[in-house]
Tab-separated table of C-alpha atoms in Angstrom:
chain	number	residue	atom	x	y	z
A	256	UNK	CA	0.000	0.000	0.000
A	257	UNK	CA	1.318	3.444	-0.910
A	258	UNK	CA	1.244	5.553	2.244
A	259	UNK	CA	2.248	8.837	0.650
A	260	UNK	CA	3.703	10.315	-2.504
A	261	UNK	CA	5.458	13.540	-3.356
A	262	UNK	CA	6.264	15.780	-6.283
A	263	UNK	CA	9.924	16.730	-5.833
A	264	UNK	CA	11.321	20.151	-6.646
A	265	UNK	CA	14.719	21.754	-6.435
A	266	UNK	CA	15.418	23.963	-3.431
A	267	UNK	CA	13.896	27.015	-5.106
A	268	UNK	CA	10.595	25.233	-5.683
A	269	UNK	CA	11.040	24.861	-9.429
A	270	UNK	CA	12.244	22.237	-11.871
A	271	UNK	CA	11.599	18.531	-12.289
A	272	UNK	CA	14.561	16.589	-10.844
A	273	UNK	CA	15.162	13.292	-12.636
A	274	UNK	CA	15.579	11.154	-9.528
A	275	UNK	CA	17.567	7.974	-10.118
A	276	UNK	CA	18.741	6.896	-6.645
A	277	UNK	CA	17.427	7.386	-3.119
A	278	UNK	CA	18.655	6.638	0.393
A	279	UNK	CA	17.310	7.326	3.873
A	280	UNK	CA	19.959	8.727	6.218
A	281	UNK	CA	20.176	10.533	9.566
A	282	UNK	CA	20.280	13.744	7.500
A	283	UNK	CA	16.988	13.037	5.723
A	284	UNK	CA	15.954	11.384	2.483
A	285	UNK	CA	18.657	12.010	-0.109
A	286	UNK	CA	18.179	11.676	-3.862
A	287	UNK	CA	20.702	11.430	-6.706
A	288	UNK	CA	19.583	13.153	-9.912
A	289	UNK	CA	21.082	13.314	-13.386
A	290	UNK	CA	19.155	16.172	-15.020
A	291	UNK	CA	16.242	18.571	-14.750
A	292	UNK	CA	13.470	17.040	-16.846
A	293	UNK	CA	12.343	20.578	-17.642
A	294	UNK	CA	15.602	20.858	-19.610
A	295	UNK	CA	16.194	17.185	-20.300
A	296	UNK	CA	18.962	17.547	-22.851
A	297	UNK	CA	21.438	18.979	-20.342
A	298	UNK	CA	23.343	16.997	-17.711
A	299	UNK	CA	22.816	18.322	-14.165
A	300	UNK	CA	24.395	16.077	-11.544
A	301	UNK	CA	22.805	17.113	-8.268
A	302	UNK	CA	22.275	15.436	-4.913
A	303	UNK	CA	19.131	16.671	-3.166
A	304	UNK	CA	17.917	16.306	0.419
A	305	UNK	CA	14.253	16.243	1.419
A	306	UNK	CA	12.297	16.359	4.660
A	307	UNK	CA	9.604	13.738	4.141
A	308	UNK	CA	7.866	14.345	7.463
A	309	UNK	CA	5.683	16.862	5.645
A	310	UNK	CA	2.150	15.907	4.617
A	311	UNK	CA	2.379	18.144	1.556
A	312	UNK	CA	2.324	16.499	-1.858
A	313	UNK	CA	4.990	18.849	-3.244
A	314	UNK	CA	8.398	19.007	-1.570
A	315	UNK	CA	11.210	21.474	-2.097
A	316	UNK	CA	14.733	20.227	-1.460
A	317	UNK	CA	16.042	21.407	1.907
A	318	UNK	CA	19.603	21.269	0.566
A	319	UNK	CA	21.260	20.529	-2.741
A	320	UNK	CA	24.766	19.822	-3.939
A	321	UNK	CA	25.678	20.392	-7.580
A	322	UNK	CA	28.461	17.918	-8.394
A	323	UNK	CA	28.445	18.558	-12.146
A	324	UNK	CA	31.759	20.416	-12.263
A	325	UNK	CA	33.488	17.822	-10.069
A	326	UNK	CA	32.501	14.806	-12.167
A	327	UNK	CA	33.297	13.767	-15.740
A	328	UNK	CA	31.192	15.386	-18.460
A	329	UNK	CA	28.467	12.909	-19.418
A	330	UNK	CA	25.370	12.706	-21.583
A	331	UNK	CA	22.177	13.949	-19.972
A	332	UNK	CA	20.819	10.425	-19.514
A	333	UNK	CA	24.076	8.837	-18.321
A	334	UNK	CA	24.651	10.671	-15.064
A	335	UNK	CA	24.121	9.948	-11.382
A	336	UNK	CA	22.149	6.726	-10.964
A	337	UNK	CA	22.915	5.717	-7.408
A	338	UNK	CA	23.454	7.049	-3.911
A	339	UNK	CA	24.210	5.357	-0.610
A	340	UNK	CA	25.467	6.454	2.803
A	341	UNK	CA	28.054	4.848	5.099
A	342	UNK	CA	28.528	6.004	8.707
A	343	UNK	CA	31.805	7.515	9.843
A	344	UNK	CA	32.034	4.952	12.634
A	345	UNK	CA	32.391	2.137	10.119
A	346	UNK	CA	34.739	4.032	7.825
A	347	UNK	CA	37.153	5.070	10.570
A	348	UNK	CA	37.090	1.642	12.226
A	349	UNK	CA	38.195	0.100	8.932
A	350	UNK	CA	40.842	2.647	7.990
A	351	UNK	CA	39.082	4.318	5.058
A	352	UNK	CA	41.646	6.206	2.964
A	353	UNK	CA	40.977	9.885	2.244
A	354	UNK	CA	42.308	10.670	-1.226
A	355	UNK	CA	41.816	14.394	-0.619
A	356	UNK	CA	44.327	14.460	2.258
A	357	UNK	CA	46.172	11.248	1.322
A	358	UNK	CA	45.800	10.040	4.909
A	359	UNK	CA	43.340	7.992	6.925
A	360	UNK	CA	39.877	9.547	6.814
A	361	UNK	CA	39.270	11.927	9.742
A	362	UNK	CA	35.631	13.052	10.038
A	363	UNK	CA	36.743	16.068	12.074
A	364	UNK	CA	38.445	17.495	8.994
A	365	UNK	CA	35.023	18.090	7.449
A	366	UNK	CA	32.928	20.083	9.930
A	367	UNK	CA	29.218	20.182	9.217
A	368	UNK	CA	29.176	17.071	7.049
A	369	UNK	CA	27.014	15.043	9.414
A	370	UNK	CA	27.917	11.561	10.595
A	371	UNK	CA	28.788	9.756	7.372
A	372	UNK	CA	29.820	9.984	3.746
A	373	UNK	CA	27.696	9.797	0.623
A	374	UNK	CA	28.646	7.415	-2.174
A	375	UNK	CA	27.260	8.161	-5.629
A	376	UNK	CA	27.467	6.073	-8.781
A	377	UNK	CA	27.910	7.424	-12.308
A	378	UNK	CA	26.212	5.439	-15.055
A	379	UNK	CA	28.555	6.572	-17.824
A	380	UNK	CA	31.726	5.034	-16.391
A	381	UNK	CA	30.616	2.721	-13.576
A	382	UNK	CA	32.652	4.686	-11.042
A	383	UNK	CA	31.757	5.298	-7.395
A	384	UNK	CA	32.574	8.660	-5.804
A	385	UNK	CA	32.567	9.323	-2.041
A	386	UNK	CA	31.699	12.794	-0.776
A	387	UNK	CA	31.553	14.713	2.465
A	388	UNK	CA	28.500	16.925	1.953
A	389	UNK	CA	28.215	20.016	4.129
A	390	UNK	CA	24.700	19.706	5.490
A	391	UNK	CA	24.028	23.423	5.191
A	392	UNK	CA	23.941	22.728	1.447
A	393	UNK	CA	26.187	23.532	-1.472
A	394	UNK	CA	29.615	22.693	-0.082
A	395	UNK	CA	31.252	19.330	-0.646
A	396	UNK	CA	34.604	17.569	-0.747
A	397	UNK	CA	35.355	14.479	-2.780
A	398	UNK	CA	36.998	11.934	-0.473
A	399	UNK	CA	37.529	8.884	-2.682
A	400	UNK	CA	36.923	7.271	-6.057
A	401	UNK	CA	36.522	3.556	-6.781
A	402	UNK	CA	35.551	1.387	-9.765
A	403	UNK	CA	32.339	-0.572	-9.242
A	404	UNK	CA	33.542	-3.486	-11.344
A	405	UNK	CA	30.962	-2.714	-14.035
A	406	UNK	CA	30.883	-0.524	-17.126
A	407	UNK	CA	27.889	1.238	-15.594
A	408	UNK	CA	26.478	1.358	-12.084
A	409	UNK	CA	22.731	1.701	-11.513
A	410	UNK	CA	22.405	1.405	-7.748
A	411	UNK	CA	24.433	1.292	-4.544
A	412	UNK	CA	23.276	-0.302	-1.292
A	413	UNK	CA	25.179	-0.417	1.983
A	414	UNK	CA	24.622	-3.577	4.036
A	415	UNK	CA	25.599	-2.670	7.627
A	416	UNK	CA	25.604	-6.204	9.031
A	417	UNK	CA	28.191	-7.391	6.504
A	418	UNK	CA	29.968	-4.100	5.856
A	419	UNK	CA	29.427	-4.510	2.123
A	420	UNK	CA	28.704	-1.761	-0.344
A	421	UNK	CA	26.684	-3.468	-3.063
A	422	UNK	CA	26.844	-2.178	-6.640
A	423	UNK	CA	24.135	-3.190	-9.093
A	424	UNK	CA	24.130	-3.038	-12.870
A	425	UNK	CA	21.154	-3.408	-15.207
A	426	UNK	CA	20.656	-5.475	-18.363
A	427	UNK	CA	23.814	-3.870	-19.784
A	428	UNK	CA	25.761	-6.163	-17.426
A	429	UNK	CA	23.289	-9.074	-17.476
A	430	UNK	CA	21.797	-7.969	-14.164
A	431	UNK	CA	24.884	-8.673	-12.076
A	432	UNK	CA	25.682	-7.270	-8.638
A	433	UNK	CA	29.004	-6.881	-6.842
A	434	UNK	CA	30.141	-6.400	-3.270
A	435	UNK	CA	32.845	-3.898	-2.414
A	436	UNK	CA	34.753	-3.833	0.862
A	437	UNK	CA	37.570	-1.794	2.349
A	438	UNK	CA	40.891	-3.505	1.700
A	439	UNK	CA	44.122	-3.338	3.694
A	440	UNK	CA	44.891	0.038	2.106
A	441	UNK	CA	41.553	1.460	3.186
A	442	UNK	CA	40.210	1.596	-0.351
A	443	UNK	CA	37.009	0.146	-1.732
A	444	UNK	CA	37.641	-2.945	-3.830
A	445	UNK	CA	35.379	-5.507	-5.472
A	446	UNK	CA	35.316	-8.713	-3.414
A	447	UNK	CA	32.635	-10.728	-5.222
A	448	UNK	CA	30.445	-10.573	-8.317
A	449	UNK	CA	27.078	-12.329	-8.523
A	450	UNK	CA	24.896	-13.290	-11.451
A	451	UNK	CA	21.252	-12.277	-11.382
A	452	UNK	CA	18.968	-14.788	-9.627
A	453	UNK	CA	18.163	-18.047	-11.368
A	454	UNK	CA	14.856	-17.687	-13.149
A	455	UNK	CA	14.998	-13.897	-13.452
A	456	UNK	CA	15.184	-12.636	-17.024
A	457	UNK	CA	17.686	-9.939	-17.978
A	458	UNK	CA	15.406	-7.071	-17.022
A	459	UNK	CA	16.364	-3.401	-16.916
A	460	UNK	CA	16.748	-3.490	-13.131
A	461	UNK	CA	17.999	-0.089	-11.976
A	462	UNK	CA	17.195	-0.382	-8.268
A	463	UNK	CA	18.391	-2.825	-5.607
A	464	UNK	CA	17.429	-2.771	-1.923
A	465	UNK	CA	18.299	-5.051	0.995
A	466	UNK	CA	15.987	-5.384	3.988
A	467	UNK	CA	17.380	-4.710	7.482
A	468	UNK	CA	19.037	-7.498	9.436
A	469	UNK	CA	16.104	-7.704	11.854
A	470	UNK	CA	13.946	-9.074	9.032
A	471	UNK	CA	16.043	-12.258	8.893
A	472	UNK	CA	14.019	-15.446	9.013
A	473	UNK	CA	15.533	-18.924	8.748
A	474	UNK	CA	18.843	-17.325	7.824
A	475	UNK	CA	17.571	-15.163	4.977
A	476	UNK	CA	16.310	-11.602	4.493
A	477	UNK	CA	14.400	-9.999	1.618
A	478	UNK	CA	15.931	-8.123	-1.293
A	479	UNK	CA	14.029	-6.176	-3.939
A	480	UNK	CA	14.889	-5.200	-7.512
A	481	UNK	CA	13.116	-2.347	-9.310
A	482	UNK	CA	12.563	-2.751	-13.041
A	483	UNK	CA	12.827	0.542	-14.921
A	484	UNK	CA	11.064	-1.008	-17.905
A	485	UNK	CA	8.100	-2.361	-15.910
A	486	UNK	CA	8.476	-5.633	-17.822
A	487	UNK	CA	5.389	-7.864	-17.830
A	488	UNK	CA	3.625	-5.191	-15.800
A	489	UNK	CA	5.906	-5.563	-12.772
A	490	UNK	CA	8.051	-2.758	-11.374
A	491	UNK	CA	9.301	-4.754	-8.360
A	492	UNK	CA	10.590	-8.294	-7.885
A	493	UNK	CA	11.784	-9.847	-4.653
A	494	UNK	CA	14.206	-12.527	-3.574
A	495	UNK	CA	16.316	-13.364	-0.542
A	496	UNK	CA	19.881	-12.917	0.643
A	497	UNK	CA	21.731	-15.004	3.208
A	498	UNK	CA	21.949	-13.172	6.527
A	499	UNK	CA	25.446	-12.460	7.812
A	500	UNK	CA	26.588	-11.007	11.108
């Protein structure tokens, strides 16, 4: 059952953000967008934050970060597809390497960024970029860059119980997913690649979500794929993932 829906605007109340990825964080609901559909031929790589506690049907972004100038130039429909968030506690405990300072990541070096970093995925090159986003809006610092293992990345999902950052690709990559973990150098590296589930056709799956650990039953928890093509009249398909701790 749909509990609520929203029309999303940019911070000024205008535009039609082409939302491609979404994540719920302590900062709010954060969306990765690749263009303004009101000007759909132009790439506009923005991350937007929304307060979804409102009962209004139209929401203005409470903060936005324009990453266009910091990322490779891409076609309007090949931009940001994915966004995830990883807490500072995990990153510092595992020695995450800050490419901006060329030292171990120190959250204190980025005042106002909140309690974690945002990881966005670019469809055009399959690369993952980590950012400290100043929560007052606008300001950002790129912390790290990592290949997803795919030519294009369509979604990113952090699995806290396992410490994995999952990267998902669509039918371009035969529906495969990969896990990335922090290696001994503190950098994200691909640790496993998985084929799409047996029995699932090579759909244009652009979304991938993993249920929380507390949903585990008999050693498994739900996962959901979202099909951008709505093949056979279905936008969502579910499966299971082995629970780890």
